[in-house]
Coordinates of C-alpha atoms and ligand atoms in Angstrom, one line a residue:
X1 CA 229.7 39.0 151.0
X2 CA 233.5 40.0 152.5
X3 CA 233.8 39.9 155.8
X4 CA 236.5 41.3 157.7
X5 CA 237.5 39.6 161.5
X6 CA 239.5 41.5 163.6
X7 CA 241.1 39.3 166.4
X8 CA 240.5 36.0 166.8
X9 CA 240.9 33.9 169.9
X10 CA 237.5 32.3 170.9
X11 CA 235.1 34.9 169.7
X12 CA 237.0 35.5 166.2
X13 CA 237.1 31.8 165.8
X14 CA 233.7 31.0 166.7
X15 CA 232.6 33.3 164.2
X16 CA 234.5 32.1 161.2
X17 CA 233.9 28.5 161.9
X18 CA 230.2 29.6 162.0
X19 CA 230.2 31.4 158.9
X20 CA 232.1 28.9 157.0
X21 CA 229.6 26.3 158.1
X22 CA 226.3 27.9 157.0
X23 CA 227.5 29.8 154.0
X24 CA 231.4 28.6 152.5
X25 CA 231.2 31.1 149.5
X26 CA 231.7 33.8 151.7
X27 CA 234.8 35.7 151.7
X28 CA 236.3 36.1 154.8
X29 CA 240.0 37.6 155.7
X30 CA 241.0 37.3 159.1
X31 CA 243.7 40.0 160.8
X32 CA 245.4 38.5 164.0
X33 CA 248.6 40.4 165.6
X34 CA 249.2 37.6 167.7
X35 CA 251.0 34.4 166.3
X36 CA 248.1 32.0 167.3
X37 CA 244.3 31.8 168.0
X38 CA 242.1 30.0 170.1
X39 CA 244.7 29.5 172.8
X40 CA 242.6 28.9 176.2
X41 CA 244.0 30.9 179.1
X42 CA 242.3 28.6 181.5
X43 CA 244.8 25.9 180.5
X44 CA 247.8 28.3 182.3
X45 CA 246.7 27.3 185.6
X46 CA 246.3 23.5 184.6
X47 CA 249.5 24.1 183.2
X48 CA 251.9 25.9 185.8
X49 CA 250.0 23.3 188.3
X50 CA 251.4 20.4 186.3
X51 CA 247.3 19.1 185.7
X52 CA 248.4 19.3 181.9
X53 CA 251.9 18.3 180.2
X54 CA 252.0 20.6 177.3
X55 CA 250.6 24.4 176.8
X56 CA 250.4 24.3 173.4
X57 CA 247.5 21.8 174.1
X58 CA 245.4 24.7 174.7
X59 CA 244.8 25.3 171.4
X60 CA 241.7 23.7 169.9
X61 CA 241.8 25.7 166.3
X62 CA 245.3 26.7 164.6
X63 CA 245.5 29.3 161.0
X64 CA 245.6 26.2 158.6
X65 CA 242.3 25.3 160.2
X66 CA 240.0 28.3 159.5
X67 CA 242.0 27.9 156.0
X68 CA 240.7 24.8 155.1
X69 CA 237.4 26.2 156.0
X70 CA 238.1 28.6 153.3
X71 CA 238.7 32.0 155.5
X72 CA 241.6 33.9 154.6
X73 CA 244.1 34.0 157.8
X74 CA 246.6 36.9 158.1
X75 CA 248.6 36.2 161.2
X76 CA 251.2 38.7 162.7
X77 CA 249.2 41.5 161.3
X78 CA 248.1 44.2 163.4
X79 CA 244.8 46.7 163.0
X80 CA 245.7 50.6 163.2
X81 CA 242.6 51.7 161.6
X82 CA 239.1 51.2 161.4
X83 CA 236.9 53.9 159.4
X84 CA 233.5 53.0 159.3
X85 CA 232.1 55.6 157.0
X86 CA 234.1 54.0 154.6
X87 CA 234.0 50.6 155.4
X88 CA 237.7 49.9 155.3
X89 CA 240.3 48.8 157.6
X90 CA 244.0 49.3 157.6
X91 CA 246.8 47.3 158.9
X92 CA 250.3 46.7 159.5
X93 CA 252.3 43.4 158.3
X94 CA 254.3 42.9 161.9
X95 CA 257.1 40.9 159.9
X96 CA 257.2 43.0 156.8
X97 CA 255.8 46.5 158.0
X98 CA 254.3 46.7 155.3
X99 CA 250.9 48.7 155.5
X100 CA 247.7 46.8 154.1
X101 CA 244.2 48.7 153.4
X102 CA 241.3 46.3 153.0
X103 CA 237.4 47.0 152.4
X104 CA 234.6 45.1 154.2
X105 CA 231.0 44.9 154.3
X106 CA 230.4 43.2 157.3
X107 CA 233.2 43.7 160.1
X108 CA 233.4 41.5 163.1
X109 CA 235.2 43.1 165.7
X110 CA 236.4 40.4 168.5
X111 CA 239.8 42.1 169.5
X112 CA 238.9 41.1 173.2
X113 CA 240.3 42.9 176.6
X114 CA 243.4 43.4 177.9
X115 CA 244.9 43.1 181.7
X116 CA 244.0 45.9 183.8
X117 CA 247.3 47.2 184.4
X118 CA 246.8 49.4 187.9
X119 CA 249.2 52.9 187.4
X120 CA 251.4 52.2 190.0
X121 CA 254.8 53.2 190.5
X122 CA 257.4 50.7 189.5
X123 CA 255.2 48.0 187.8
X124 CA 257.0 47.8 184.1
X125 CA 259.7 45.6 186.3
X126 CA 260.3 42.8 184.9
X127 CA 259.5 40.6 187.6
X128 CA 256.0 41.9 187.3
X129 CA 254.2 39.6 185.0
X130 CA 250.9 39.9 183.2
X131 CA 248.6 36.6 182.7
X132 CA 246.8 36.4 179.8
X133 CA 248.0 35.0 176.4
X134 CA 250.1 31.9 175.6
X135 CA 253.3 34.2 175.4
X136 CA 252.7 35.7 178.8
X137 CA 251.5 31.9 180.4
X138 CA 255.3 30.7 178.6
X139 CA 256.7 33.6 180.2
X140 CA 255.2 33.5 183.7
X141 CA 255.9 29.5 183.7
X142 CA 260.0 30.2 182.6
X143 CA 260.4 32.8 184.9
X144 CA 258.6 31.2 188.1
X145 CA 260.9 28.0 187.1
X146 CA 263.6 30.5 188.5
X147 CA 262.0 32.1 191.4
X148 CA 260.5 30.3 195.1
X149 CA 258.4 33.5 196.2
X150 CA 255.4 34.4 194.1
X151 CA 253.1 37.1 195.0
X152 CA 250.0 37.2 192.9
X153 CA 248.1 40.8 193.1
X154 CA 244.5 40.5 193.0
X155 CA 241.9 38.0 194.2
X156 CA 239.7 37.6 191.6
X157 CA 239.3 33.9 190.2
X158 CA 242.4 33.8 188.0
X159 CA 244.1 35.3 191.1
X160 CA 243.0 32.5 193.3
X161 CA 243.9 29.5 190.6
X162 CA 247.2 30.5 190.2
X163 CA 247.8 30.9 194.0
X164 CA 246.8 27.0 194.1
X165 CA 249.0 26.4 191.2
X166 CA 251.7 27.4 192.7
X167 CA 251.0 26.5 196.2
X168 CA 251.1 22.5 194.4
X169 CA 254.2 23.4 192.9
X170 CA 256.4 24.1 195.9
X171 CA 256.3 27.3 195.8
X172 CA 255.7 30.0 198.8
X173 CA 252.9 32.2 197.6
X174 CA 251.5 35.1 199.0
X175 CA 248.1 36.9 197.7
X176 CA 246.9 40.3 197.8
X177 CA 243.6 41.3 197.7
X178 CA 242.2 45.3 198.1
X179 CA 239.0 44.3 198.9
X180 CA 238.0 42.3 202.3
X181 CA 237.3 38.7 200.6
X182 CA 238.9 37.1 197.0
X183 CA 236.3 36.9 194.1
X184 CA 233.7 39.0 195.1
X185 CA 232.2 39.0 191.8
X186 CA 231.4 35.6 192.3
X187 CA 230.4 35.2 195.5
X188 CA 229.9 36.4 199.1
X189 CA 231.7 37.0 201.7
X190 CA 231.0 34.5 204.1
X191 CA 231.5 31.7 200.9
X192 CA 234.8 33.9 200.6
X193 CA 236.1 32.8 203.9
X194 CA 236.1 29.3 203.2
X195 CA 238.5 30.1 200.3
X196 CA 240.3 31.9 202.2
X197 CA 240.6 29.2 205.1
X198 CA 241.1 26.6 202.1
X199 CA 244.1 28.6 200.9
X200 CA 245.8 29.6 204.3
X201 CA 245.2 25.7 204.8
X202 CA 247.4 24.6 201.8
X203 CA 250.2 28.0 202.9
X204 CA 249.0 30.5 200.7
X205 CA 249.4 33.9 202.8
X206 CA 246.3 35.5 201.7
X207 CA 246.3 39.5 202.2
X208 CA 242.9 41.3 202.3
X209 CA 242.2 44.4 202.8
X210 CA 245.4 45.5 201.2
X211 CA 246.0 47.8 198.6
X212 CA 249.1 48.2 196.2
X213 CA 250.4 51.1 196.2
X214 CA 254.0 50.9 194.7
X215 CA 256.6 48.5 193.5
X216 CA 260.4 48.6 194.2
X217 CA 263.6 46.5 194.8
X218 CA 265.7 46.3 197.5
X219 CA 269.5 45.7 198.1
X220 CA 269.2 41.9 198.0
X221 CA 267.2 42.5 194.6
X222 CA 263.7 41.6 195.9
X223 CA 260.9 42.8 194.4
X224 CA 259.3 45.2 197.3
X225 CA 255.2 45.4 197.2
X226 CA 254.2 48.2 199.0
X227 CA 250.4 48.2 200.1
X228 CA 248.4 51.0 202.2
X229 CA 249.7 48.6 205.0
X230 CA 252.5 47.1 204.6
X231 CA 255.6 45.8 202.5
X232 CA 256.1 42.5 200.9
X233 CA 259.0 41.1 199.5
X234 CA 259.0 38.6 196.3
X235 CA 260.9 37.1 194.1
X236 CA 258.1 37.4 191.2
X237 CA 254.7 39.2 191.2
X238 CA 251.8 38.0 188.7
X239 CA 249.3 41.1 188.6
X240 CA 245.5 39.4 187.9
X241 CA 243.8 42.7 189.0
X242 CA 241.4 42.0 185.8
X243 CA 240.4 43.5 182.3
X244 CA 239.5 46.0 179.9
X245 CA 237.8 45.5 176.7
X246 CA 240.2 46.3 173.5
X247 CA 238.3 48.9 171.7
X248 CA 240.4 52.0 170.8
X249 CA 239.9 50.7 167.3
X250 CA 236.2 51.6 167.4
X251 CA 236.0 54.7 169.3
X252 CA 233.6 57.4 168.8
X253 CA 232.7 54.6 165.7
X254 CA 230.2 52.8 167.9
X255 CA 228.3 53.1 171.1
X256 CA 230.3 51.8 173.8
X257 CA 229.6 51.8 177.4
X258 CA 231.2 54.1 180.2
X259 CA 234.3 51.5 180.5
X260 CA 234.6 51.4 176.4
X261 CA 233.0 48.1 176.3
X262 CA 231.1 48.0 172.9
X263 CA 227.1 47.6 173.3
X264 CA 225.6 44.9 170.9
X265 CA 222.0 44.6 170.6
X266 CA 220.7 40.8 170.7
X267 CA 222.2 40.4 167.4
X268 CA 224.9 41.2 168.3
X269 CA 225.3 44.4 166.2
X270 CA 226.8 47.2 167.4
X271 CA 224.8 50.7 166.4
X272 CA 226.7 50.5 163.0
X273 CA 224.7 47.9 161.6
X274 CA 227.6 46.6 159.3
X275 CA 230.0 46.3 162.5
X276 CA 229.1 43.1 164.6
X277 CA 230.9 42.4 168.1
X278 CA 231.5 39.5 170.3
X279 CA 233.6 38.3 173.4
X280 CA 235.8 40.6 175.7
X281 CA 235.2 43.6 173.4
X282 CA 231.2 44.4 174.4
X283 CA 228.8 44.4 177.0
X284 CA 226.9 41.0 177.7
X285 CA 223.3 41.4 178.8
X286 CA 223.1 39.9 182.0
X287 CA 219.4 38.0 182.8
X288 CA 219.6 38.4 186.8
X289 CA 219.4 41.9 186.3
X290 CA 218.1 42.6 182.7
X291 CA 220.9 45.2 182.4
X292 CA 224.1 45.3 180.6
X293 CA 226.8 44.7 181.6
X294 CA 230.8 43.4 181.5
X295 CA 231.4 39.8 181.8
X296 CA 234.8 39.2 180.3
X297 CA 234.3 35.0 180.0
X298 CA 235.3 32.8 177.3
X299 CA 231.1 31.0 177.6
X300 CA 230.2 34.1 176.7
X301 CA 232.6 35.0 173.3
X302 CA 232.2 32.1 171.7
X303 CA 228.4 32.1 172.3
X304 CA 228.2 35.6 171.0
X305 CA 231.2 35.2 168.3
X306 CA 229.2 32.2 167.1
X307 CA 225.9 34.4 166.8
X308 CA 227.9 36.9 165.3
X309 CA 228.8 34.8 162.4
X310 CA 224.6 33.7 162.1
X311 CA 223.3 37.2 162.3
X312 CA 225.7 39.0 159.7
X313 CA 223.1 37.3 157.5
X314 CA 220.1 39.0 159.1
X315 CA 218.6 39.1 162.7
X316 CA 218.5 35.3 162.4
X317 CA 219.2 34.5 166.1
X318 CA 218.6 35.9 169.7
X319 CA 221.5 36.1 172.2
X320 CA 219.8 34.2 175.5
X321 CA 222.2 36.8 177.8
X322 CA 224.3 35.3 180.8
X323 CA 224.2 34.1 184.4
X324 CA 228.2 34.3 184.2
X325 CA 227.7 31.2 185.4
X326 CA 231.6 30.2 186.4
X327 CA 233.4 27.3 188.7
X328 CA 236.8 26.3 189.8
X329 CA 238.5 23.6 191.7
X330 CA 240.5 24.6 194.3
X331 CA 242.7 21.8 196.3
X332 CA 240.3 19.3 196.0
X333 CA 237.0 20.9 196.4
X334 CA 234.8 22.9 193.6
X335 CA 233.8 26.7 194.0
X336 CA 231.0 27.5 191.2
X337 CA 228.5 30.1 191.1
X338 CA 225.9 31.6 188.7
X339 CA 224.1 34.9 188.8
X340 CA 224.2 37.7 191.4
X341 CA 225.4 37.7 195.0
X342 CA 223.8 38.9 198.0
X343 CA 225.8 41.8 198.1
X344 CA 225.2 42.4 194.5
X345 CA 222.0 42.0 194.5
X346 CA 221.3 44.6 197.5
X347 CA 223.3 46.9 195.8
X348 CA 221.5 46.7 192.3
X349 CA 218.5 47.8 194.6
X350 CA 216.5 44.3 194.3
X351 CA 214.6 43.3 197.6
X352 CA 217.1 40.1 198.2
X353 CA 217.3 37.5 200.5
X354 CA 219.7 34.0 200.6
X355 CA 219.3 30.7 202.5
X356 CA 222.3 28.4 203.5
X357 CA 222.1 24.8 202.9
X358 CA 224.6 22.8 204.3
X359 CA 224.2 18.7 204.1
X360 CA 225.5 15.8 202.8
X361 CA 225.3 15.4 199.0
X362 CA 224.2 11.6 199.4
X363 CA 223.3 9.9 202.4
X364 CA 225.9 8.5 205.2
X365 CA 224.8 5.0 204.9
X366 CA 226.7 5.1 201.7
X367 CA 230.7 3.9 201.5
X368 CA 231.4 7.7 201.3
X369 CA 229.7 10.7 201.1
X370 CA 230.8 14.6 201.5
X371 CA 229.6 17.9 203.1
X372 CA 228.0 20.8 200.2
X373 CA 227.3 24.4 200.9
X374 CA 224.9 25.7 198.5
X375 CA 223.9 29.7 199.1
X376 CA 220.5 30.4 197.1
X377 CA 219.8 34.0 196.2
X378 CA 216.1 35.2 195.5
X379 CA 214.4 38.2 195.0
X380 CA 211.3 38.2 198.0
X381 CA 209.1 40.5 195.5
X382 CA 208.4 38.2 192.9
X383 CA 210.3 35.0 194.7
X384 CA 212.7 34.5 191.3
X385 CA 216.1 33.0 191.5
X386 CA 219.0 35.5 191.1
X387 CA 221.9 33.5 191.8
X388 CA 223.6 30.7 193.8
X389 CA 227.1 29.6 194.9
X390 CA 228.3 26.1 195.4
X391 CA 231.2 25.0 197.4
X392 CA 231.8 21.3 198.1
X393 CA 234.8 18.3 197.5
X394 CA 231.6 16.6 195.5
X395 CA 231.5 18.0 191.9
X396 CA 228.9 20.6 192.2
X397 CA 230.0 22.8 188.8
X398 CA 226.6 21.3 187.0
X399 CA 224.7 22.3 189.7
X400 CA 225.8 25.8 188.8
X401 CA 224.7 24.9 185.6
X402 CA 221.4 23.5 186.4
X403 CA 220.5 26.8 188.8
X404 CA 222.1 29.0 185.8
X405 CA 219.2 27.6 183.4
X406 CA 216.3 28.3 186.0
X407 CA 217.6 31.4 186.1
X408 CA 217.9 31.8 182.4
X409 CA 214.3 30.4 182.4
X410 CA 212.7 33.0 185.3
X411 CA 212.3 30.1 187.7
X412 CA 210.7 30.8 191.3
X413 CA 212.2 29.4 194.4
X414 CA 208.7 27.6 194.5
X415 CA 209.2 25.6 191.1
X416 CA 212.9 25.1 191.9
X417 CA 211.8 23.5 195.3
X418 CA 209.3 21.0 193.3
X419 CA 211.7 20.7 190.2
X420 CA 211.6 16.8 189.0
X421 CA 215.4 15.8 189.9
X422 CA 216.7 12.2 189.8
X423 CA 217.2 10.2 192.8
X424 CA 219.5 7.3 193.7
X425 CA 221.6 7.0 196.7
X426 CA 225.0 6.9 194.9
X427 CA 224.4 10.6 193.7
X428 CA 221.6 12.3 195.8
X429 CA 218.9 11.7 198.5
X430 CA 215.1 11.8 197.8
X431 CA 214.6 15.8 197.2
X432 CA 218.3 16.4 195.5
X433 CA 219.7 19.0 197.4
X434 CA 218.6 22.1 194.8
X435 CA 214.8 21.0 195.5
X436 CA 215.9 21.3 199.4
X437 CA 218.0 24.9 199.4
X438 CA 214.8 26.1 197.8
X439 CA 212.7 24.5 200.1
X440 CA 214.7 26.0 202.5
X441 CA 213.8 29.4 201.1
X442 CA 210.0 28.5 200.6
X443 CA 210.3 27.8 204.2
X444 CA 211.9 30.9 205.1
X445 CA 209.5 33.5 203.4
X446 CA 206.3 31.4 204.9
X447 CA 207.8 32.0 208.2
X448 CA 208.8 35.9 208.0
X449 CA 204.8 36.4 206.6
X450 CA 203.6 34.7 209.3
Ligands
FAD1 C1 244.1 33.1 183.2 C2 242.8 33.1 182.6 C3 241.8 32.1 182.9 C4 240.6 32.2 182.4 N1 239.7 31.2 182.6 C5 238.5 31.2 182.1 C6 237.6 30.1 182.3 O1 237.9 29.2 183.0 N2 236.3 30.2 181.8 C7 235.9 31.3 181.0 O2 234.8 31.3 180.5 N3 236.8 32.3 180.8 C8 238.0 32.3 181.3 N4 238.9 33.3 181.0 C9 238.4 34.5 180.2 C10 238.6 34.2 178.7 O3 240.0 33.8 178.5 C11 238.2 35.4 177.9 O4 236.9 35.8 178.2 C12 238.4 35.1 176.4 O5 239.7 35.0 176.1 C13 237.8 36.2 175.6 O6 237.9 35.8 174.2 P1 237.9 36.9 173.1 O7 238.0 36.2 171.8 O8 236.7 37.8 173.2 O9 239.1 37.9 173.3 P2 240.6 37.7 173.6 O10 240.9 36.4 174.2 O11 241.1 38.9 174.3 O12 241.3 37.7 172.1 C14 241.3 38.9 171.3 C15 242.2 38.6 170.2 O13 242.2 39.8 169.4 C16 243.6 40.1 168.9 N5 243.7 41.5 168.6 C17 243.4 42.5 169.5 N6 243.6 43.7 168.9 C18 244.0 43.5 167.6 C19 244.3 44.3 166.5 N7 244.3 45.6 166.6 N8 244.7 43.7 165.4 C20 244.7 42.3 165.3 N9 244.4 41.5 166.3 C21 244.0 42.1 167.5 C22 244.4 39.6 170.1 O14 245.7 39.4 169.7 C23 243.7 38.4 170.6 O15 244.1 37.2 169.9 C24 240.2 33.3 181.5 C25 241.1 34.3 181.3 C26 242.4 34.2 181.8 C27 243.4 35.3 181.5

């Protein structure tokens, strides 16, 4: 079989590692524009924070890799054409210019998402940064070597990272957020304003409720950021306003959604059946709601990318869907979530509710212990977990993880209150504090049917 991947960061890779590993004979050629793969954007907060020494350590595959695998790996060469009637591709040779036409049978099509670039006046400066590949993250790092006053535009969670990168960096950073709290597709609002406090607390001047309307400079060559409110002035602005899927290739080729995300079934197989999808590019189908839906996340393209590279073969393997289950840390303490928010919940039209625990992780006779905030969202109809957000100094991102797999599994607040969970001072009390949120929920929804 030849199979043709277009792209390949973590879905592209995922899928010819796979391939390669349950069938080497095949024939696979590769087409990358960029001049690398793999490269983990997560790693450009670590890096511009000083956690990690050396970008280029956010690689975990390289081109001679997926070559001793036996793929074919054309780097610097740039898709223009996909026709899908005739099952070929063509592309150009961004050193030689030369112009390459290939056949496939299978296609793979992982060319990702892009950064939402707002259409405002002024913003092809170039003090206005984008951050999302290793050249941008080399860029963004050079230029902010240069600069004291960054202003990042967008609260989402890349928003926030950077704004803590920074802030560790000695840097003065202001953030600017159009919406009334920073990542709001991860959790509430009242979660939100401990972020908020946490980064006004380590001088991060956090803007809500602002929107950008224009950029400019003025006499003393300051980037000016004007917002419905007010103006800013910077030295450097990092936009983080979030992305679209890459899919101009495929258009009018294969179902996509409203947004031009391509829809896969649970194959992973777009409505061409030779054309398979995975990563930034497509739709994910999210369990809370049973609905697709857009969750640009590395979890979920190499999941997908890797069940890509299975199912080219036949409908060998189900996608399991997401929870987008996510976490950061954030000076010290760890924000994770998994699932749907109150707010999101409401608004999808599910009869929601959410309890607030707020404890110790492990009990105060011991040496040390610290405060958690777990928020527990249910649905009062049928009393399933939708979602659940986690803020604590104690390393709660697993306990994302462990509420991400009841939800996966259609857990009840009722088994998750009984769920067998270790015990043993050093890490927990008697009922680990997951058993006790949903207690707390039980508890709640015996009382209001009283
Ligand atoms: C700063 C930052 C931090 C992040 N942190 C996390 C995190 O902590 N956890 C997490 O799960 N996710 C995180 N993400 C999201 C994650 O990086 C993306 O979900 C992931 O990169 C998607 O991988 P992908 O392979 O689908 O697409 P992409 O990474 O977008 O890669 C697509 C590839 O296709 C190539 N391509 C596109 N068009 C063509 C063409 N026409 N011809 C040839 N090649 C083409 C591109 O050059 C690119 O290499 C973060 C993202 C950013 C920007």
């Amino acid at each position: 079989m030849k199979v043709v991947v277009v792209g390949c960061t973590h879905a592209g890779t995922a899928a010819v590692e796979q391939i390669l590993q349950d069938h080497p004979e095949t024939e696979i050629t590769v087409y990358e524009r960029d001049d690398n793969i793999s490269f983990l954007s997560c790693g450009i907060a670590l890096y511009l924070g000083r956690k990690v020494k050396h970008l280029e350590d956010m690689f975990y595959a390289s081109p001679k890799d997926l070559e001793a695998l036996g793929a074919k790996v054309k780097m610097k060469h740039d898709v223009l054409k996909i026709d899908s009637k005739k099952k070929t591709i063509m592309c150009e040779d961004m050193k030689t210019h030369e112009i390459i036409n290939d056949t496939y049978d299978k296609l793979i099509m992982t060319t990702g998402s892009y950064v939402a670039v707002p259409p405002i006046m002024g913003i092809s400066d170039t003090r206005i940064l984008m951050c999302k590949s290793y050249a941008q993250a080399r860029e963004i790092y050079e230029t902010a070597k240069e600069f004291k006053h960054i202003t990042i535009v967008g609260g989402g969670y890349i928003g926030v990272e950077l704004a803590e990168s920074y802030a560790n960096t000695d840097h003065e950073v202001s953030l600017i957020q159009s919406r009334n709290q920073v990542l709001n597709n991860y959790i509430d609002q009242d979660m939100s304003e401990k972020v908020v406090d946490l980064l006004k607390e380590n001088k991060v001047n956090v803007f809500l409720n602002e929107r950008v309307t224009g950029f400019d400079r003025d006499d003393d060559d300051n980037v000016v950021i004007e917002t419905n409110k007010d103006d800013h002035k910077s030295d450097l602005v990092i936009v983080c306003t979030g992305f679209v899927a890459n899919t101009e290739l495929l258009r009018g080729q294969v179902e996509m959604d409203r947004h031009g995300a391509i829809i896969i079934n649970e194959y992973t197989q777009t409505s061409d059946p030779d054309i398979y999808a995975a990563g930034d590019a497509c739709t994910v189908n999210f369990n809370p709601t049973g609905k697709p839906a857009y969750m640009p996340l590395a979890t979920n393209a190499i999941r997908q990318g890797a069940l890509a590279g299975i199912n080219i073969f036949g409908d060998i393997k189900k996608y399991m869907g997401t929870q987008a289950t996510s976490a950061m840390e954030l000076f010290g303490y760890t924000i994770a979530s998994t699932g749907l928010t109150l707010e999101h919940a409401l608004s999808s039209g599910m009869n929601a509710d959410a309890v607030e625990y707020h404890d110790y992780y492990r009990p105060a006779y011991m040496p040390t212990t610290d405060m958690l905030t777990i928020k527990l969202v249910y649905n009062k109809d049928n009393r399933l977990i939708l979602g659940a957000q986690l803020f604590s100094k104690h390393e709660v991102a697993q306990s994302a993880n462990t509420i991400s797999v009841c939800i996966q599994n259609k857990n009840t607040i009722d088994d998750l209150a009984f769920m067998d969970m270790l015990f043993q001072p050093n890490y927990d009390n008697p009922f680990n504090y997951l058993n006790l949120v949903a207690q707390q929920a039980v508890a709640k929804e015996r009382q209001e049917r009283k």
